[in-house]
Coordinates of N, CA and C in Angstrom, one line a residue:
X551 N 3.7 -0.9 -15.7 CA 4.4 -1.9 -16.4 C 5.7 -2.3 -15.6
X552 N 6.1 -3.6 -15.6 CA 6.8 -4.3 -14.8 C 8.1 -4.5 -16.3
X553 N 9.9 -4.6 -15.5 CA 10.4 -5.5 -16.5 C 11.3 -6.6 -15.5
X554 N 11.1 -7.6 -16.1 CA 11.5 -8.9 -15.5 C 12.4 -9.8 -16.2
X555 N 13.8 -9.6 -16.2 CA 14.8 -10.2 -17.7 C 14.6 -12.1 -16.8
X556 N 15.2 -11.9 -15.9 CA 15.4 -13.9 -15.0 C 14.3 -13.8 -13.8
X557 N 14.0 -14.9 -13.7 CA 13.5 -15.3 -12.4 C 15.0 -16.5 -11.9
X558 N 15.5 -16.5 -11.2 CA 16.5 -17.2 -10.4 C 15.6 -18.1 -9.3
X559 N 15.0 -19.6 -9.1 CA 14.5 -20.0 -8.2 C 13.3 -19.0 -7.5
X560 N 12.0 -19.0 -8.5 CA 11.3 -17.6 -7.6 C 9.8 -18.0 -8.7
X561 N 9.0 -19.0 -7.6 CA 7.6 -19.2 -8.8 C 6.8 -18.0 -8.7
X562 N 5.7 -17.7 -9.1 CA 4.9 -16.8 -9.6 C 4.6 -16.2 -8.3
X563 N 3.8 -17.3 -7.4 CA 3.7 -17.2 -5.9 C 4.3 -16.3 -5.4
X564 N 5.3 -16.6 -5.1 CA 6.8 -16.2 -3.9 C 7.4 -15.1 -4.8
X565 N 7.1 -14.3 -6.3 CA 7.9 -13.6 -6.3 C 7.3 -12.4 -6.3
X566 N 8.5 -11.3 -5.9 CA 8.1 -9.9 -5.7 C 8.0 -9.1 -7.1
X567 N 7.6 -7.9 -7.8 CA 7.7 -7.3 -8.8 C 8.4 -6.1 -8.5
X568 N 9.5 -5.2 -9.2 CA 9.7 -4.3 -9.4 C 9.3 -3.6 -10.3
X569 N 8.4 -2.5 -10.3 CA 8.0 -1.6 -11.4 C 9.5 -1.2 -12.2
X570 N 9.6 -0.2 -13.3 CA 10.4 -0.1 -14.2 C 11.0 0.9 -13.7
X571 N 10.2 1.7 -12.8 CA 10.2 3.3 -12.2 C 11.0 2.9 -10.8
X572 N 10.8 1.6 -9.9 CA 11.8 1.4 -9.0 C 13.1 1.1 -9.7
X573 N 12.5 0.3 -10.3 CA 14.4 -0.1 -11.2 C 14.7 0.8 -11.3
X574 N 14.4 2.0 -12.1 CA 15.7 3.4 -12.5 C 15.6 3.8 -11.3
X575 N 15.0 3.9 -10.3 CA 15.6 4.5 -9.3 C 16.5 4.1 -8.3
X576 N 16.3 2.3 -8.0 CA 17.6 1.4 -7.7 C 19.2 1.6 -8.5
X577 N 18.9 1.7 -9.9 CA 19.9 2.3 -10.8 C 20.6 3.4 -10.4
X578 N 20.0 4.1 -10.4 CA 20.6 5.5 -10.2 C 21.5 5.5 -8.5
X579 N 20.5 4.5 -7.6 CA 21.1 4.7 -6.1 C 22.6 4.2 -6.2
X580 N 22.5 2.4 -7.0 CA 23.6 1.7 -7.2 C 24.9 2.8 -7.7
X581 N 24.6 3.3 -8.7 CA 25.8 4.1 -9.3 C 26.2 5.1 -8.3
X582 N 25.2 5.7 -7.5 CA 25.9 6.5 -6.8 C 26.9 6.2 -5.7
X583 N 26.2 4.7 -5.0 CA 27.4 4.6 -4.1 C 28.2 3.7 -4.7
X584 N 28.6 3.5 -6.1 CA 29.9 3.4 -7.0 C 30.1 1.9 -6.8
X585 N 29.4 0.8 -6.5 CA 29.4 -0.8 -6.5 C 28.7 -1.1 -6.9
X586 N 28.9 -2.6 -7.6 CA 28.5 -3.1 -8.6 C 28.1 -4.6 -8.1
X587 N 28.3 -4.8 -6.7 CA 28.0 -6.0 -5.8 C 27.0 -6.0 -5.3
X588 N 26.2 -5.0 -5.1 CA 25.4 -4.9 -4.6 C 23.9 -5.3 -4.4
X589 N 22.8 -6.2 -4.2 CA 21.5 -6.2 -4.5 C 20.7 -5.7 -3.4
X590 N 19.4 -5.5 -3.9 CA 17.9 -4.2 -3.1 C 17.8 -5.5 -2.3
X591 N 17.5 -5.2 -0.8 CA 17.5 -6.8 -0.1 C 15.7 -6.0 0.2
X592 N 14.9 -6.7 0.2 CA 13.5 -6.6 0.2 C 13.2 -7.6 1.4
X593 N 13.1 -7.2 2.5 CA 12.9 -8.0 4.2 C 11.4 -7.2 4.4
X594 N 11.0 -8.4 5.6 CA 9.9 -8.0 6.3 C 10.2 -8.6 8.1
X595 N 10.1 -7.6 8.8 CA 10.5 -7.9 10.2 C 9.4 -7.4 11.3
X596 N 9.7 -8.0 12.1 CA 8.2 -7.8 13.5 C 8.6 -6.3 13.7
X597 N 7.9 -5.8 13.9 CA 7.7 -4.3 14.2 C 6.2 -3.2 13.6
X598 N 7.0 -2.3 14.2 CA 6.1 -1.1 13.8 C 4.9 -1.1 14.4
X599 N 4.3 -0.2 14.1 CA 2.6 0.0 14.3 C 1.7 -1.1 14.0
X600 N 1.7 -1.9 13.1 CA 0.3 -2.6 12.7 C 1.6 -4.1 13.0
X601 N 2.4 -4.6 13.3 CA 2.8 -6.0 13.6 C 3.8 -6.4 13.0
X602 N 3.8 -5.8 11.7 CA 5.1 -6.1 10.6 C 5.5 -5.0 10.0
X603 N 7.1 -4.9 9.7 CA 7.4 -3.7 8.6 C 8.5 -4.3 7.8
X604 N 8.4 -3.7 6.7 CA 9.7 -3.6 5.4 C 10.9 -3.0 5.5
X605 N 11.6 -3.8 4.9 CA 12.7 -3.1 4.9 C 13.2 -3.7 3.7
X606 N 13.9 -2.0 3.2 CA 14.2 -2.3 1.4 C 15.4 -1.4 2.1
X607 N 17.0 -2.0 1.4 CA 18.1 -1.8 1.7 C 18.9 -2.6 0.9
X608 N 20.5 -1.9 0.9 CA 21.3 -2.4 -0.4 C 22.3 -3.9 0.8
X609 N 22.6 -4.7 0.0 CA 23.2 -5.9 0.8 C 24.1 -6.4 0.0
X610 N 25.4 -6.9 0.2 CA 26.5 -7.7 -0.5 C 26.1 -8.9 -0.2
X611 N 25.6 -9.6 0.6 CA 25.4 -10.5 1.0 C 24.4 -11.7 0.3
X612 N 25.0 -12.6 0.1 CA 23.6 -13.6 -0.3 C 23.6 -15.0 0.8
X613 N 22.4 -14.5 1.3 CA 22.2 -15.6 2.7 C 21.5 -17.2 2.0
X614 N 21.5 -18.4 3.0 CA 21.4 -19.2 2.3 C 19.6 -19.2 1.9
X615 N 18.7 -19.9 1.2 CA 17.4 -19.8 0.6 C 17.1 -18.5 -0.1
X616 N 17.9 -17.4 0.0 CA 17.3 -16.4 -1.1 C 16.7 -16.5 -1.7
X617 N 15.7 -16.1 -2.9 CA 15.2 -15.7 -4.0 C 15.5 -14.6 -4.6
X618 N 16.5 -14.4 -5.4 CA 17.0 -13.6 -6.2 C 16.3 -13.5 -7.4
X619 N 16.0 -12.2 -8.3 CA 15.3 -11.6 -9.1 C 16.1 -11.0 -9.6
X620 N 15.9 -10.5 -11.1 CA 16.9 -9.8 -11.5 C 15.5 -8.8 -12.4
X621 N 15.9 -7.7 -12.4 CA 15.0 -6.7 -13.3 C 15.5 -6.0 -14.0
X622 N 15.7 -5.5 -15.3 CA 16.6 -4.5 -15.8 C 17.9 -4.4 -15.4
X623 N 19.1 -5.7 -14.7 CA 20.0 -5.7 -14.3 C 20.1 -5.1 -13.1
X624 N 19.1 -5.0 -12.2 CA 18.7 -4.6 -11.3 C 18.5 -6.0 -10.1
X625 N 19.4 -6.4 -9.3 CA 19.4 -7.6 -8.8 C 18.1 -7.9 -7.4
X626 N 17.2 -8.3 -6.9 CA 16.4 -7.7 -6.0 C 16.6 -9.8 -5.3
X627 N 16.9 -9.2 -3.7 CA 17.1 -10.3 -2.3 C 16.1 -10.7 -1.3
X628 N 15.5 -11.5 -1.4 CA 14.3 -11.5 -0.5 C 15.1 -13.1 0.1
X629 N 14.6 -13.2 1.7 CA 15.0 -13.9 2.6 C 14.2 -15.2 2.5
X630 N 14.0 -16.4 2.7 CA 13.3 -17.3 2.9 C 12.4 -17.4 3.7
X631 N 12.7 -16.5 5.0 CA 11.3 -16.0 6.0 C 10.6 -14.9 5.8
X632 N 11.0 -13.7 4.9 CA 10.2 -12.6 4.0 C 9.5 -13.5 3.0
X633 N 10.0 -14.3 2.5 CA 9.0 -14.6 0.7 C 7.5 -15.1 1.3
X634 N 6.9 -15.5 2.4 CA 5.4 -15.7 2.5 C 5.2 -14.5 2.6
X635 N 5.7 -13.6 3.4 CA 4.9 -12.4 3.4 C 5.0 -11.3 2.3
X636 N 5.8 -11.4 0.8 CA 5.7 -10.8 0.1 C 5.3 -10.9 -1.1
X637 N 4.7 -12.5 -1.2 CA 4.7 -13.5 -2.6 C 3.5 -12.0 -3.5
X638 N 3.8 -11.8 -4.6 CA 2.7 -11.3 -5.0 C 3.2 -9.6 -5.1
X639 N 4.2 -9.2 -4.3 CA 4.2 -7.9 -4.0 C 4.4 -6.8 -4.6
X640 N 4.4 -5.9 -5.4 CA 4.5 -4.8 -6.0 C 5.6 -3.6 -5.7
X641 N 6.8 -3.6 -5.8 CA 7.6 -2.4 -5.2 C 7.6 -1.6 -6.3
X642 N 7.0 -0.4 -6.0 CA 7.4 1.0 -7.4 C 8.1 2.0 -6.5
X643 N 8.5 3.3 -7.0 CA 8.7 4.2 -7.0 C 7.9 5.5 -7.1
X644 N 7.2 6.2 -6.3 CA 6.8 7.6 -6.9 C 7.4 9.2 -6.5
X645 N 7.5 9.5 -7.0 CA 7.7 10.6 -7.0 C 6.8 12.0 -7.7
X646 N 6.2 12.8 -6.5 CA 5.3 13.5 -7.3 C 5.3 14.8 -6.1
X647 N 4.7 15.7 -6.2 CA 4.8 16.6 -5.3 C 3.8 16.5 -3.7
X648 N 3.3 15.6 -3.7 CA 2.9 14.9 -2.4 C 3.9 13.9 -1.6
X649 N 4.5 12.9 -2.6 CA 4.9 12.2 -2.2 C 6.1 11.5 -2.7
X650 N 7.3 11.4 -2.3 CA 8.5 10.6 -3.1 C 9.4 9.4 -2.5
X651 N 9.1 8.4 -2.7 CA 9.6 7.5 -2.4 C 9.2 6.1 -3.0
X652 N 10.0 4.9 -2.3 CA 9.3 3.4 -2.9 C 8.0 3.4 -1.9
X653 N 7.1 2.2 -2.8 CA 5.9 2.3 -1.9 C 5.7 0.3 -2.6
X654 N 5.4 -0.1 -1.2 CA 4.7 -1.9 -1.4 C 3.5 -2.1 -1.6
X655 N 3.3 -2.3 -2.7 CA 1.6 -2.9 -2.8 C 1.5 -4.4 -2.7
X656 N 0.9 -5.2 -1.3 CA 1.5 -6.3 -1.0 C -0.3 -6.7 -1.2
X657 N -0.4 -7.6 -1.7 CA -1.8 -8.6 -1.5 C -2.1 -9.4 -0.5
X658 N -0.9 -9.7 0.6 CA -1.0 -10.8 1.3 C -1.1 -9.6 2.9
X659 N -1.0 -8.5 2.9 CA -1.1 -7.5 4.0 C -2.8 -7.5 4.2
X660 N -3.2 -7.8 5.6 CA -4.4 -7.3 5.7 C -4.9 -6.2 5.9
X661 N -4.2 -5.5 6.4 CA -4.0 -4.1 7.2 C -2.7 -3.7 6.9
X662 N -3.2 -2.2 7.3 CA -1.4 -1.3 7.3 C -1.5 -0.4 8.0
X663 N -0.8 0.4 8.7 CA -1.0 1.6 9.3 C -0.8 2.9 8.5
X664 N -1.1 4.1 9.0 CA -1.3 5.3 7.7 C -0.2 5.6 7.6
X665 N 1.2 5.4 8.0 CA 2.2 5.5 7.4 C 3.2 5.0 6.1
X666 N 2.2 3.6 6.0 CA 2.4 2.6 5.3 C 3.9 1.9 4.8
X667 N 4.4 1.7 6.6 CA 5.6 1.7 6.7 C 5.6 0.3 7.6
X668 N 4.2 -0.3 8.1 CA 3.7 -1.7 8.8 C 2.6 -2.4 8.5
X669 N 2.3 -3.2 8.6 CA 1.3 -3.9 7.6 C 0.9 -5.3 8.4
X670 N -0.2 -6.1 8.7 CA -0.5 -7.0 9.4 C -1.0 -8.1 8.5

């Protein structure tokens, strides 16, 4: 289950989802480093193993074309050269005794490597 309060400039296409389970966990990061400026910047850049990788990190910044999302007051930044490669995308959280962390379930990835930290 997904929660999604605004779409800010962001059609169905082009936007990313935050599960409810990343939100509390974006929540909890935001409070810790005690700012309230802050939004999840959700990038994709040439690299890694398979051609492309992600990068989910906190940013003050709002560059010009964003796509800003808001989730549970949870603000999420995606770039104008990321949003083709993320339209559709899934960011959750898991945490379980194998594994803990965010994880991208992207539709538009044809491939990924087994780290699942690059994606083609």
């Amino acid at each position: 289950m997904t929660v999604q309060d605004t779409t800010e400039t962001a059609t169905q296409s082009s936007a990313v989802t935050l599960t409810e389970m990343a939100a509390g966990k974006v929540k909890t990061l935001l409070e810790q480093e005690g700012r309230d400026d802050l939004k999840l910047r959700i990038a994709v850049q040439p690299g890694g193993c398979s051609g492309m990788r992600y990068q989910l990190f906190f940013d003050e910044r709002s560059l010009d074309g964003d796509t800003v999302l808001d989730f549970a007051g949870v603000k999420v930044a995606v770039d104008r050269m990321s949003a083709p490669y993320l339209g559709g995308a899934t960011i959750d959280f898991v945490d379980t005794i194998e594994k803990q962390g965010f994880t991208i379930d992207n539709p538009n990835a044809q491939g990924s490597c087994a780290c699942g930290d690059s994606f083609n």
